[in-house]
PDB file of C-alpha atoms and ligand atoms in Angstrom:
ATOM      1  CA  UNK A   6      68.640 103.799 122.666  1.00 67.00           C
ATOM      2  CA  UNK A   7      68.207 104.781 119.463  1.00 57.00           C
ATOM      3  CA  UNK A   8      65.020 104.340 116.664  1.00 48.00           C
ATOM      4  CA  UNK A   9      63.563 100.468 116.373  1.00 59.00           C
ATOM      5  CA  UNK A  10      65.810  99.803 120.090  1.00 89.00           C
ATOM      6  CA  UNK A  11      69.155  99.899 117.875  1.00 96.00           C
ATOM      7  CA  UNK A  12      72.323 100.869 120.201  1.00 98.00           C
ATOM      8  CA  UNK A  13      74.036 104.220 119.288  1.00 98.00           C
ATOM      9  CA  UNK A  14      77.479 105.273 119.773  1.00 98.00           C
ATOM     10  CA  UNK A  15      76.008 107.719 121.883  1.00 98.00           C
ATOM     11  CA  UNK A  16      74.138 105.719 124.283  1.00 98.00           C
ATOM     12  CA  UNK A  17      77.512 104.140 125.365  1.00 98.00           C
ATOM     13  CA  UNK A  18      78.375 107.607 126.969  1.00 98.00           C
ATOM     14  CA  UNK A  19      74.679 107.702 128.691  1.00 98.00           C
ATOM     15  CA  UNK A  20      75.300 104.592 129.905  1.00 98.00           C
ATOM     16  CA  UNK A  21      78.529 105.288 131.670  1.00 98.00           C
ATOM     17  CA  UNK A  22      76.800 108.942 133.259  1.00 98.00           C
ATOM     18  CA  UNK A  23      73.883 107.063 134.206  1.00 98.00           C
ATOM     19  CA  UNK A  24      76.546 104.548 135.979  1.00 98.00           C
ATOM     20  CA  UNK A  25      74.402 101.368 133.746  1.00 98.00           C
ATOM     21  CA  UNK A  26      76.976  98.989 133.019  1.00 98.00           C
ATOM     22  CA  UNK A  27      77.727  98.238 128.914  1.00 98.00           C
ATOM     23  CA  UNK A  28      77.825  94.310 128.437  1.00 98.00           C
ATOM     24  CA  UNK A  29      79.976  93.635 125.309  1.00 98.00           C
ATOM     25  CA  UNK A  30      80.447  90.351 123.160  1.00 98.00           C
ATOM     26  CA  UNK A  31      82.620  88.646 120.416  1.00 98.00           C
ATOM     27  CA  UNK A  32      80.943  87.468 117.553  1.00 98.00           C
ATOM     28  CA  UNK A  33      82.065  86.437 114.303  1.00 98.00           C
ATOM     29  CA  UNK A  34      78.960  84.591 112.404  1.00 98.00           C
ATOM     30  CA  UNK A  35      75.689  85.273 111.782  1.00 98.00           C
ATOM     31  CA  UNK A  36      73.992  83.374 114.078  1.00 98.00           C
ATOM     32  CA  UNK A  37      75.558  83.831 117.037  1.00 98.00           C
ATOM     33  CA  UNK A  38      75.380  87.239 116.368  1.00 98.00           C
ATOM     34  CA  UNK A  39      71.507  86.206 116.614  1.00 98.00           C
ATOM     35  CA  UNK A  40      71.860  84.657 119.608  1.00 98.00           C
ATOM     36  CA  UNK A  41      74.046  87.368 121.680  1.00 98.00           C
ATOM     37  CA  UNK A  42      71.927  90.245 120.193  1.00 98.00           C
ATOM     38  CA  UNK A  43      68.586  88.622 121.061  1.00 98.00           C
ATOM     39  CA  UNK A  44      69.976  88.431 124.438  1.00 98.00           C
ATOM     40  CA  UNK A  45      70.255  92.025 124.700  1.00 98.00           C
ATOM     41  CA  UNK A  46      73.814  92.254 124.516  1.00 98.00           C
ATOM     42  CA  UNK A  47      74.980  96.240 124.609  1.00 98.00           C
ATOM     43  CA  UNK A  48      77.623  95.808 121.595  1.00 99.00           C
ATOM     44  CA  UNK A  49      79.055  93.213 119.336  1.00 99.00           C
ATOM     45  CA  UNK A  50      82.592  93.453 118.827  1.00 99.00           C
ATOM     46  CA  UNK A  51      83.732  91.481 115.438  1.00 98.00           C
ATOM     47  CA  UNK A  52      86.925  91.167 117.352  1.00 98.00           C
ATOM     48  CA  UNK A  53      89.973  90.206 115.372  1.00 98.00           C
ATOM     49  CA  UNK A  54      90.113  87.138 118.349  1.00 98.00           C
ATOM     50  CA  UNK A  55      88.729  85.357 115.369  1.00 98.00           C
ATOM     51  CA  UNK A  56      92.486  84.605 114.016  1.00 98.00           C
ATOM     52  CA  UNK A  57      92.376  82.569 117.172  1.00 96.00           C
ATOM     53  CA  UNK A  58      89.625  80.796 117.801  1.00 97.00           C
ATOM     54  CA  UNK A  59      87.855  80.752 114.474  1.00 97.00           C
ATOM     55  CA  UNK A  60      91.125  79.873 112.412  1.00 97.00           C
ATOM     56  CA  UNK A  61      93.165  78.867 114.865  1.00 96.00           C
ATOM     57  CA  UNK A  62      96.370  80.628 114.418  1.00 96.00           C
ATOM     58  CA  UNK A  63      98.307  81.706 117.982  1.00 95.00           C
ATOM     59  CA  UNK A  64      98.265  85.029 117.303  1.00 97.00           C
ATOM     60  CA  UNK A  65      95.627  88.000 115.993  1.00 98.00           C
ATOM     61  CA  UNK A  66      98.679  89.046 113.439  1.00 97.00           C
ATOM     62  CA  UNK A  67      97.422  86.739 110.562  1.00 97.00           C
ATOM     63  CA  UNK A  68      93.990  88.467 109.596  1.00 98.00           C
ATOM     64  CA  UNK A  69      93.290  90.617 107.167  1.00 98.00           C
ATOM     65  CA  UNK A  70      90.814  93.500 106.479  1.00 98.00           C
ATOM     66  CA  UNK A  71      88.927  90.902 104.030  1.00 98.00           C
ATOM     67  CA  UNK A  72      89.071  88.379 107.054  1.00 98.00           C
ATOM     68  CA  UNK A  73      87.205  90.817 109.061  1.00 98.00           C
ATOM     69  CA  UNK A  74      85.325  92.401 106.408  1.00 98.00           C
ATOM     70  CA  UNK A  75      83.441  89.070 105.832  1.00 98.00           C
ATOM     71  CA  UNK A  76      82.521  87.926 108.971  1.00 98.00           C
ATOM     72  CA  UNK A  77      81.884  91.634 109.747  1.00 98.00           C
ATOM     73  CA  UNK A  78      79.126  91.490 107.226  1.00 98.00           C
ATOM     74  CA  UNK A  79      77.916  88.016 108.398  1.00 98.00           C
ATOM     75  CA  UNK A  80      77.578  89.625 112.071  1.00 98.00           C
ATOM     76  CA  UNK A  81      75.756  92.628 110.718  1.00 98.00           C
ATOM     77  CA  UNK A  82      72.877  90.421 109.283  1.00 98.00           C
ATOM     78  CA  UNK A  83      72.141  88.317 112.372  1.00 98.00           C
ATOM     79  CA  UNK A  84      72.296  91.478 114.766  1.00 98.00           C
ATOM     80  CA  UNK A  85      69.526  93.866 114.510  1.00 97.00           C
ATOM     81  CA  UNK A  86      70.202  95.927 118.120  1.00 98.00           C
ATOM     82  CA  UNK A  87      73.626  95.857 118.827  1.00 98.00           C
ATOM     83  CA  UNK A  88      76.203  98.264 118.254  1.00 98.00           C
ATOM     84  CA  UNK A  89      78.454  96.721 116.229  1.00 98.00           C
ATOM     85  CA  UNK A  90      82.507  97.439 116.298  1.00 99.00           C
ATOM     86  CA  UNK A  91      84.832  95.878 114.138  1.00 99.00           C
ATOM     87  CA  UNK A  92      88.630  95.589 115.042  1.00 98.00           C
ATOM     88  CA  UNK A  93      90.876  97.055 112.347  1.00 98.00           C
ATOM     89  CA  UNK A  94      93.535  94.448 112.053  1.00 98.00           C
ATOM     90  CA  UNK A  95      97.729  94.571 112.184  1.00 98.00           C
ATOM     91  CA  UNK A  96      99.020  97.242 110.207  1.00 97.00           C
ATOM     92  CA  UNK A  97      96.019  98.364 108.688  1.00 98.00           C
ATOM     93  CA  UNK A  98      95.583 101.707 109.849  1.00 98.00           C
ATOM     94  CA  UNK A  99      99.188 102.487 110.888  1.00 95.00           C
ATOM     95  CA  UNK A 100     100.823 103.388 107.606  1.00 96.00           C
ATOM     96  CA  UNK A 101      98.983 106.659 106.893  1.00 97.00           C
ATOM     97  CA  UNK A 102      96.140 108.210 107.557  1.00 97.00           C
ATOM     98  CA  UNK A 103      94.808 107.729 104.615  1.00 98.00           C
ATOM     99  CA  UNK A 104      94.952 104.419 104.412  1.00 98.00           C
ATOM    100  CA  UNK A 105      93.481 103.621 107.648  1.00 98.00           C
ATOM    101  CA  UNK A 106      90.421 106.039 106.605  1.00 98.00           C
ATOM    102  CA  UNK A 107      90.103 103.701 103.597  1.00 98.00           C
ATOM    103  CA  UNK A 108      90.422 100.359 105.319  1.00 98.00           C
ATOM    104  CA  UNK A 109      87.931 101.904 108.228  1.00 98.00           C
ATOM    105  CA  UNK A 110      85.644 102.348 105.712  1.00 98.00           C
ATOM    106  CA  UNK A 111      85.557  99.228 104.000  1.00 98.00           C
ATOM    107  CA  UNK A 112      84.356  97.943 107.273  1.00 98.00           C
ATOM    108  CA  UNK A 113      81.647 100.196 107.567  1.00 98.00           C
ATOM    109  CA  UNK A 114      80.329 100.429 104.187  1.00 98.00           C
ATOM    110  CA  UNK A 115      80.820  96.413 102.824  1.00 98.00           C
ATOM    111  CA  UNK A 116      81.161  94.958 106.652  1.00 98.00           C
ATOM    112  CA  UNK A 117      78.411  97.334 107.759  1.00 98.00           C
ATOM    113  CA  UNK A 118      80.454  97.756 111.717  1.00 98.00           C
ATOM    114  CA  UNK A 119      79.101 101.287 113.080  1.00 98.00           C
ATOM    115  CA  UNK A 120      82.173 101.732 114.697  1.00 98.00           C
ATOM    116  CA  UNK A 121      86.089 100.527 114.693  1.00 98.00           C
ATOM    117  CA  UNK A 122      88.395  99.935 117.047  1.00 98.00           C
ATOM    118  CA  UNK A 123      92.337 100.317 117.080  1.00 98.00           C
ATOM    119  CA  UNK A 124      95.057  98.923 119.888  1.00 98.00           C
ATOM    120  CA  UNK A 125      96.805 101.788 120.872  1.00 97.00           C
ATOM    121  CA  UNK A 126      97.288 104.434 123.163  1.00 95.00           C
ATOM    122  CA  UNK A 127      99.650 108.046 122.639  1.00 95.00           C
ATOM    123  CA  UNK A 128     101.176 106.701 119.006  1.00 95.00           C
ATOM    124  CA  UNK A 129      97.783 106.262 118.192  1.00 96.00           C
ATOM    125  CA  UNK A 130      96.077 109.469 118.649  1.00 98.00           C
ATOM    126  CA  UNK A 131      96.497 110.674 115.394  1.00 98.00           C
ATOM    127  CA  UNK A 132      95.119 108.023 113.530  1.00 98.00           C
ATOM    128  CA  UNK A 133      92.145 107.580 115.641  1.00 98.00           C
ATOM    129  CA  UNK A 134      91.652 111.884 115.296  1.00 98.00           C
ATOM    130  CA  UNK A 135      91.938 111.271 111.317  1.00 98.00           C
ATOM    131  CA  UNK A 136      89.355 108.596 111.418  1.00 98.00           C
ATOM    132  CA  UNK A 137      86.863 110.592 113.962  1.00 98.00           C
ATOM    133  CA  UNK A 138      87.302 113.830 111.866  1.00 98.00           C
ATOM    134  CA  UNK A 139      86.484 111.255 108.546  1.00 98.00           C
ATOM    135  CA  UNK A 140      83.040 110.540 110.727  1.00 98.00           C
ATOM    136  CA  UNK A 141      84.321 107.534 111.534  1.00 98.00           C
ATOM    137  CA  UNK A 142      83.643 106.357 115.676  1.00 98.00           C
ATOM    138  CA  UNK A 143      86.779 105.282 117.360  1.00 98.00           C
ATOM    139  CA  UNK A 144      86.773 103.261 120.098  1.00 98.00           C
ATOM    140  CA  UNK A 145      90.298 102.230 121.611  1.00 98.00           C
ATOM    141  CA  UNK A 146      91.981  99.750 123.092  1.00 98.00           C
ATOM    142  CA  UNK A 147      94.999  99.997 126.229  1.00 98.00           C
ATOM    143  CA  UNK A 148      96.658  97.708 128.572  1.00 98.00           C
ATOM    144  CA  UNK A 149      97.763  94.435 126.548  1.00 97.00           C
ATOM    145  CA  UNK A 150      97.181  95.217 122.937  1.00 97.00           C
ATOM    146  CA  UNK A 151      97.298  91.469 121.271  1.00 96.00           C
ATOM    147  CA  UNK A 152      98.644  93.161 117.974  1.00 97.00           C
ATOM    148  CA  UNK A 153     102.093  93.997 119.286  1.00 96.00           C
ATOM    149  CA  UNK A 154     102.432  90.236 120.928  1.00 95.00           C
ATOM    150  CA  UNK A 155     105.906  89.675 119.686  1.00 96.00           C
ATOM    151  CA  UNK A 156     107.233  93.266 121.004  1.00 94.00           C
ATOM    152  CA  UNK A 157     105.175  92.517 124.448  1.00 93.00           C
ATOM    153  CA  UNK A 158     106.958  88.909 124.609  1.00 93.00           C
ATOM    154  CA  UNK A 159     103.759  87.463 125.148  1.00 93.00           C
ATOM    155  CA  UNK A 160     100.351  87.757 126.450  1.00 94.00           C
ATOM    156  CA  UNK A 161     100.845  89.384 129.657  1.00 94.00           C
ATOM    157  CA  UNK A 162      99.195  91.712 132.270  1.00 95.00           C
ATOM    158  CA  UNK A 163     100.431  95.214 131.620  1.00 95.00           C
ATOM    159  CA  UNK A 164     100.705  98.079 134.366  1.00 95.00           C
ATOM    160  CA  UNK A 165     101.621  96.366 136.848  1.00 96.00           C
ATOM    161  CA  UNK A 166     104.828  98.850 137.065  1.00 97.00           C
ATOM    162  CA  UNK A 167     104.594 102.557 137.722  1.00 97.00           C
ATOM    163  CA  UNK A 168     105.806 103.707 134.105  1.00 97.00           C
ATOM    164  CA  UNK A 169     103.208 100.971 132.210  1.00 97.00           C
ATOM    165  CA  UNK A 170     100.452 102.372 134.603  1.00 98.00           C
ATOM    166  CA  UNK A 171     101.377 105.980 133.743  1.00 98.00           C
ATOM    167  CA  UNK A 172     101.341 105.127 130.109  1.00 97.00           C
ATOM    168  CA  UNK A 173      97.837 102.945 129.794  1.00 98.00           C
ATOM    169  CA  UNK A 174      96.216 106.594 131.956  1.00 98.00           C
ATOM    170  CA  UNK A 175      98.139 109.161 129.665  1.00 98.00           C
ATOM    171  CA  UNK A 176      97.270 106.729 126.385  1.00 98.00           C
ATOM    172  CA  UNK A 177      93.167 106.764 127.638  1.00 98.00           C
ATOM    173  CA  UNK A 178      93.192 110.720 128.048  1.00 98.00           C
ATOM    174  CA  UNK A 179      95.122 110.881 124.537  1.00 98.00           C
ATOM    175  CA  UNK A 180      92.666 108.754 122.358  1.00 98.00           C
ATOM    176  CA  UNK A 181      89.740 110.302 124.238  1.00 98.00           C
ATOM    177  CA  UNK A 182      90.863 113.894 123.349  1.00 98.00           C
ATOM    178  CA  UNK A 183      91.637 112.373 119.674  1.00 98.00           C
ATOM    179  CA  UNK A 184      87.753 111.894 119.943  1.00 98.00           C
ATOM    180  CA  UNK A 185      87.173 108.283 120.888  1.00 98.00           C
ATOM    181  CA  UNK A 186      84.077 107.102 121.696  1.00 98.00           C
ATOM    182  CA  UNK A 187      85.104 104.421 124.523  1.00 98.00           C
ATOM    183  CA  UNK A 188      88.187 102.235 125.112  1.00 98.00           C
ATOM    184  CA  UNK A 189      88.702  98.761 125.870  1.00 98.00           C
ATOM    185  CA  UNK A 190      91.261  98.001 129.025  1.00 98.00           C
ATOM    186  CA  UNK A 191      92.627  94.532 128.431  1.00 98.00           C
ATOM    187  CA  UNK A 192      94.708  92.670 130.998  1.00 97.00           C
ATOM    188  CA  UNK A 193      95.691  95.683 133.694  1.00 98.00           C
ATOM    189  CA  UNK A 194      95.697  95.754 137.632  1.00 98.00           C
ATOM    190  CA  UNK A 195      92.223  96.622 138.765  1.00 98.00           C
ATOM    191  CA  UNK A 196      93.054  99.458 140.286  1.00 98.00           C
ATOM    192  CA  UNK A 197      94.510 101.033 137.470  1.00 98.00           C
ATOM    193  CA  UNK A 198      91.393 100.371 135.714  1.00 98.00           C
ATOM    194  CA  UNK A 199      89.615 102.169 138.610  1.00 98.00           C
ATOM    195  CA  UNK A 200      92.016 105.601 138.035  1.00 98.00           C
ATOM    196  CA  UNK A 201      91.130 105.505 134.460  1.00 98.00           C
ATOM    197  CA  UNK A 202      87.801 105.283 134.489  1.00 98.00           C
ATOM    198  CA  UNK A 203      87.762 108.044 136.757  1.00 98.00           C
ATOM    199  CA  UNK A 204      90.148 109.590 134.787  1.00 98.00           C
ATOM    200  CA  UNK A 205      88.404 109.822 131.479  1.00 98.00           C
ATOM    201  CA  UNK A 206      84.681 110.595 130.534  1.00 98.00           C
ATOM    202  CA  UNK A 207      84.739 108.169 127.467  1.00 98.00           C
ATOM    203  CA  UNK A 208      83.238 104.883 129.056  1.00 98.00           C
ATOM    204  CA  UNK A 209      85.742 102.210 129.304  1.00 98.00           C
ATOM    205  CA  UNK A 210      85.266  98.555 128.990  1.00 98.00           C
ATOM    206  CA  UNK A 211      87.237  96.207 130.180  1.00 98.00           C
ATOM    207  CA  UNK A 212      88.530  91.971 130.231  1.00 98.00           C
ATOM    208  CA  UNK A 213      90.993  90.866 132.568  1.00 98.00           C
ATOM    209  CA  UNK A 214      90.848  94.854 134.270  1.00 98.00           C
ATOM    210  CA  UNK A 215      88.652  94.005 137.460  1.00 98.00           C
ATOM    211  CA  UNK A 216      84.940  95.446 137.904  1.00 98.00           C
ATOM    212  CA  UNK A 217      85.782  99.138 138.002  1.00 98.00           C
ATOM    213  CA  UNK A 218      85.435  99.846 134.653  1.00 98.00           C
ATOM    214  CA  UNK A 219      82.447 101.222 132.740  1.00 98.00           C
ATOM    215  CA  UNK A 220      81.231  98.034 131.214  1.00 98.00           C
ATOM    216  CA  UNK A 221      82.921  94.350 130.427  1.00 98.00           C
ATOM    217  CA  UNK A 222      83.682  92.552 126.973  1.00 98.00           C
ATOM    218  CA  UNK A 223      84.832  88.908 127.052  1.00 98.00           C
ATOM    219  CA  UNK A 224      85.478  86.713 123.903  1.00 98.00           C
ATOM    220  CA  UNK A 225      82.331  84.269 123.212  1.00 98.00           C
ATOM    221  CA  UNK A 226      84.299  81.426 122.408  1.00 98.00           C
ATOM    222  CA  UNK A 227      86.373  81.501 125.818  1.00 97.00           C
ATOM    223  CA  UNK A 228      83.210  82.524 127.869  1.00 98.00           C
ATOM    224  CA  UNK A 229      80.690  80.076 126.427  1.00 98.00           C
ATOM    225  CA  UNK A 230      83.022  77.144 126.706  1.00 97.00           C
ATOM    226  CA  UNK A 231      83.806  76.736 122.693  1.00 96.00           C
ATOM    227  CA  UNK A 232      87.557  77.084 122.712  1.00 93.00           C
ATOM    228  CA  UNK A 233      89.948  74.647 123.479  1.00 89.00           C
ATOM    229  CA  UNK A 234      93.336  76.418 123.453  1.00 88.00           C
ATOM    230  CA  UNK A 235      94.737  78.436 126.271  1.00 87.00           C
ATOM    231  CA  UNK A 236      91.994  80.976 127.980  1.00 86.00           C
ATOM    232  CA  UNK A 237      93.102  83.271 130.612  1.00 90.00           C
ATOM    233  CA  UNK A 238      92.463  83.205 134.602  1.00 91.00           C
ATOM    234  CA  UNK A 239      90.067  85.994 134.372  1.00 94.00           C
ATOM    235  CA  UNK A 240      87.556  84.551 132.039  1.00 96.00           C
ATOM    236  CA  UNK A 241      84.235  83.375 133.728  1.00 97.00           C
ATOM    237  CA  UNK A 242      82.994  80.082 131.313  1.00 97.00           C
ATOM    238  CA  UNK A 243      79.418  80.734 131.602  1.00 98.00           C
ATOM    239  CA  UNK A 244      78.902  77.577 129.733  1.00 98.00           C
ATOM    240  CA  UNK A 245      80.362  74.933 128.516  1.00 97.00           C
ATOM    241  CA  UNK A 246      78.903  74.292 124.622  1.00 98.00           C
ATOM    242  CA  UNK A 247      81.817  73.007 123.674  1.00 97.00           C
ATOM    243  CA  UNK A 248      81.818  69.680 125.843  1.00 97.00           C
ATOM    244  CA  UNK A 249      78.046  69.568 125.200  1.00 98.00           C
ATOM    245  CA  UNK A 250      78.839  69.418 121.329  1.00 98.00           C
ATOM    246  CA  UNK A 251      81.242  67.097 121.674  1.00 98.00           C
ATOM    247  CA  UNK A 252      78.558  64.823 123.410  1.00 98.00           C
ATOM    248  CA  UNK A 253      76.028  65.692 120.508  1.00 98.00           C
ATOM    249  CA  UNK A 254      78.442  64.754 117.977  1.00 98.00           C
ATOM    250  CA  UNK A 255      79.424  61.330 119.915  1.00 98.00           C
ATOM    251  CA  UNK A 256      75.283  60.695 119.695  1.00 98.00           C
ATOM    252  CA  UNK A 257      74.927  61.269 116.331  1.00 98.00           C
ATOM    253  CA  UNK A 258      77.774  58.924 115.050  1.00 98.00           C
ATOM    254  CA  UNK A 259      76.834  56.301 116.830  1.00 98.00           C
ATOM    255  CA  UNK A 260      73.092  56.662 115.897  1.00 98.00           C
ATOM    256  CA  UNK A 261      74.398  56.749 111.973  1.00 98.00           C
ATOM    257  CA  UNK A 262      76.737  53.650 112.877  1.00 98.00           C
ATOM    258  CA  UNK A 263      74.149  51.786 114.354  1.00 98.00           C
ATOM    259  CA  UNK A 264      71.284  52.769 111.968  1.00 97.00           C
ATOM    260  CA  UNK A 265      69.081  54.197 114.615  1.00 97.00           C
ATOM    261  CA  UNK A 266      69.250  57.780 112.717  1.00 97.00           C
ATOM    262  CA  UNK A 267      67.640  58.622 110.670  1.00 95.00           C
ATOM    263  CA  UNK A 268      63.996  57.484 112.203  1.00 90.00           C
ATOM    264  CA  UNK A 269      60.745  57.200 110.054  1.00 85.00           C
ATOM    265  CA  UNK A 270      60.145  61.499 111.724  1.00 88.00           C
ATOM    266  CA  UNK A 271      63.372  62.685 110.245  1.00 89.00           C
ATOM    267  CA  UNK A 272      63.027  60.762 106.254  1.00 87.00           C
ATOM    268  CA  UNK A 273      60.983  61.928 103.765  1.00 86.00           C
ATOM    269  CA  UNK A 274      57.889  59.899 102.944  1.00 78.00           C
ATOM    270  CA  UNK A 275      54.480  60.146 100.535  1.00 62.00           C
ATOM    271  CA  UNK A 276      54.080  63.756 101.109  1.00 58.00           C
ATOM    272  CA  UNK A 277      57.484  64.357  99.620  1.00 55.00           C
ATOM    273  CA  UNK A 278      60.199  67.356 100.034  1.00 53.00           C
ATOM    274  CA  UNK A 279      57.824  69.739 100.306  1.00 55.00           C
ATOM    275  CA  UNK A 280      56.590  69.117 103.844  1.00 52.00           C
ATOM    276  CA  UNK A 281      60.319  68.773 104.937  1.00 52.00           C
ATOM    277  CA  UNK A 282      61.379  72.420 103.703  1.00 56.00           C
ATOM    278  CA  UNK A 283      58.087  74.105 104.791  1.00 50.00           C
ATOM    279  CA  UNK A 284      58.871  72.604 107.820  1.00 49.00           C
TER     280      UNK A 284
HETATM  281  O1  KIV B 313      89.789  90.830 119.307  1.00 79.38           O
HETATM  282  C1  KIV B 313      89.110  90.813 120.343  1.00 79.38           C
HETATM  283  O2  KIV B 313      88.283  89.930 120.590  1.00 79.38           O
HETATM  284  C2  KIV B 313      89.302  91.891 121.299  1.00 79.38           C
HETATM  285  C3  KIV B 313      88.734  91.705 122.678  1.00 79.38           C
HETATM  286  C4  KIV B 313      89.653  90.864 123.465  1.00 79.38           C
HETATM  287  C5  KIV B 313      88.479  93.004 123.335  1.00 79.38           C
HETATM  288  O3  KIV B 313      89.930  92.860 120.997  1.00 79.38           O
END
């Protein structure tokens, strides 16, 4: 790890040759960027998952570099050890080179991410070389890429035939030689994962891609229970906060309705405000 504990892009490679497995995240506010990092989470990814379950849209195709920017930077202040990603979002780094340099580094320098990450495989590689050769760390992201949804025909499993396999392997070795840093495997056969992880020295990471890979991401919202749309087979709901919220909300109205809350503790009496916001 690096100074003060802090993740570095290179640890992610020590972890894979040291066969440690990388535990990655979602987060998209400050504090559950808290929570996750004081957990010891590996990395944070400010995924752009938040078109989905933080503004409920179907798709990641609605947000926009100031979408991420801004919960980019609200991540970056609750999260003082995690390595911390940011997705670029649709059509933001695919016009030119250029551009994508520019947008990339609006996340780093007003979102504060330490690293971004682009869906893609072959047609890729030359953005994510621009961006590495800009000092920028790439990490991809193969298998189902959530940005091209409406050319997929939904969210499906992908390499599950012979020519989708051969092109999830050939687009890992292209983005690694491009120079990125790790790549995210999203929805493929487990085997497949297996083959490129062997295949490539860049760790991967991967959801819905069996345990083969280098490390695992998952989205917080589907793996802590919080989201109520559709969430895949291969999530594991660790908890369930979003039932347990639901019951805490149910409490509290019918404390206010039936006058029970607030109690004599939670008013403020002779001592005034003061003993309230010293707490
Ligand atoms: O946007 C996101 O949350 C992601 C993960 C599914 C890897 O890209």
């Amino acid at each position: 790890m690096g100074k003060q504990g802090r993740v570095r892009v290179p640890d992610l490679h020590e972890m894979k040759r040291s066969r440690r497995k990388i535990a990655m995240l979602t987060a998209y506010d400050a504090t559950m960027a808290g929570i996750l990092d004081s957990a010891g989470v590996d990395v944070l990814l400010v995924g752009d998952s938040l078109g989905m379950v933080v503004m409920g849209e179907d798709t990641t195709i609605g947000v926009t570099l100031d979408m991420m920017v801004h919960h980019c930077r609200a991540v970056a202040r609750g999260a003082s050890r995690a390595l911390l990603v940011a997705d670029l979002p649709f059509l933001t780094y695919h016009t030119s080179a250029a551009e994508a340099i520019r947008n990339a580094g609006r996340l780093m320098q007003e979102g504060r991410a330490a690293a971004v990450k682009v869906e893609g495989g072959a047609p890729c590689a030359g953005i994510v070389r621009a961006l590495t050769e800009a000092g920028i760390p790439v990490m991809g992201h193969l298998g189902l890429l959530p940005q091209h949804v409406h050319q997929l025909g939904g969210f499906r499993a992908v390499g599950k035939s012979r020519d989708e396999a051969e092109q999830v392997l050939a687009g890992a070795q292209a983005v690694e030689e491009a120079g990125a840093f790790a790549v995210v495997l999203e929805s493929v056969p487990a085997e497949l994962a297996r083959r490129v992880t062997g295949a490539v020295s860049i760790p991967t990471i991967g959801i819905g891609a069996g345990p083969h890979c280098d490390g695992q991401v998952l989205v917080s919202y589907d793996a802590f229970g919080l989201y109520q749309g559709f969430v895949p087979r291969f999530v594991k709901r660790y908890a369930e906060l979003g039932s347990a919220m639901a019951v805490a909300a149910r409490n509290y109205i019918d404390e206010v309705r039936g006058g029970t809350f607030p109690e004599a503790e939670h008013s403020i009496g002779a001592a005034g405000a003061h003993g309230v916001l010293a707490k």
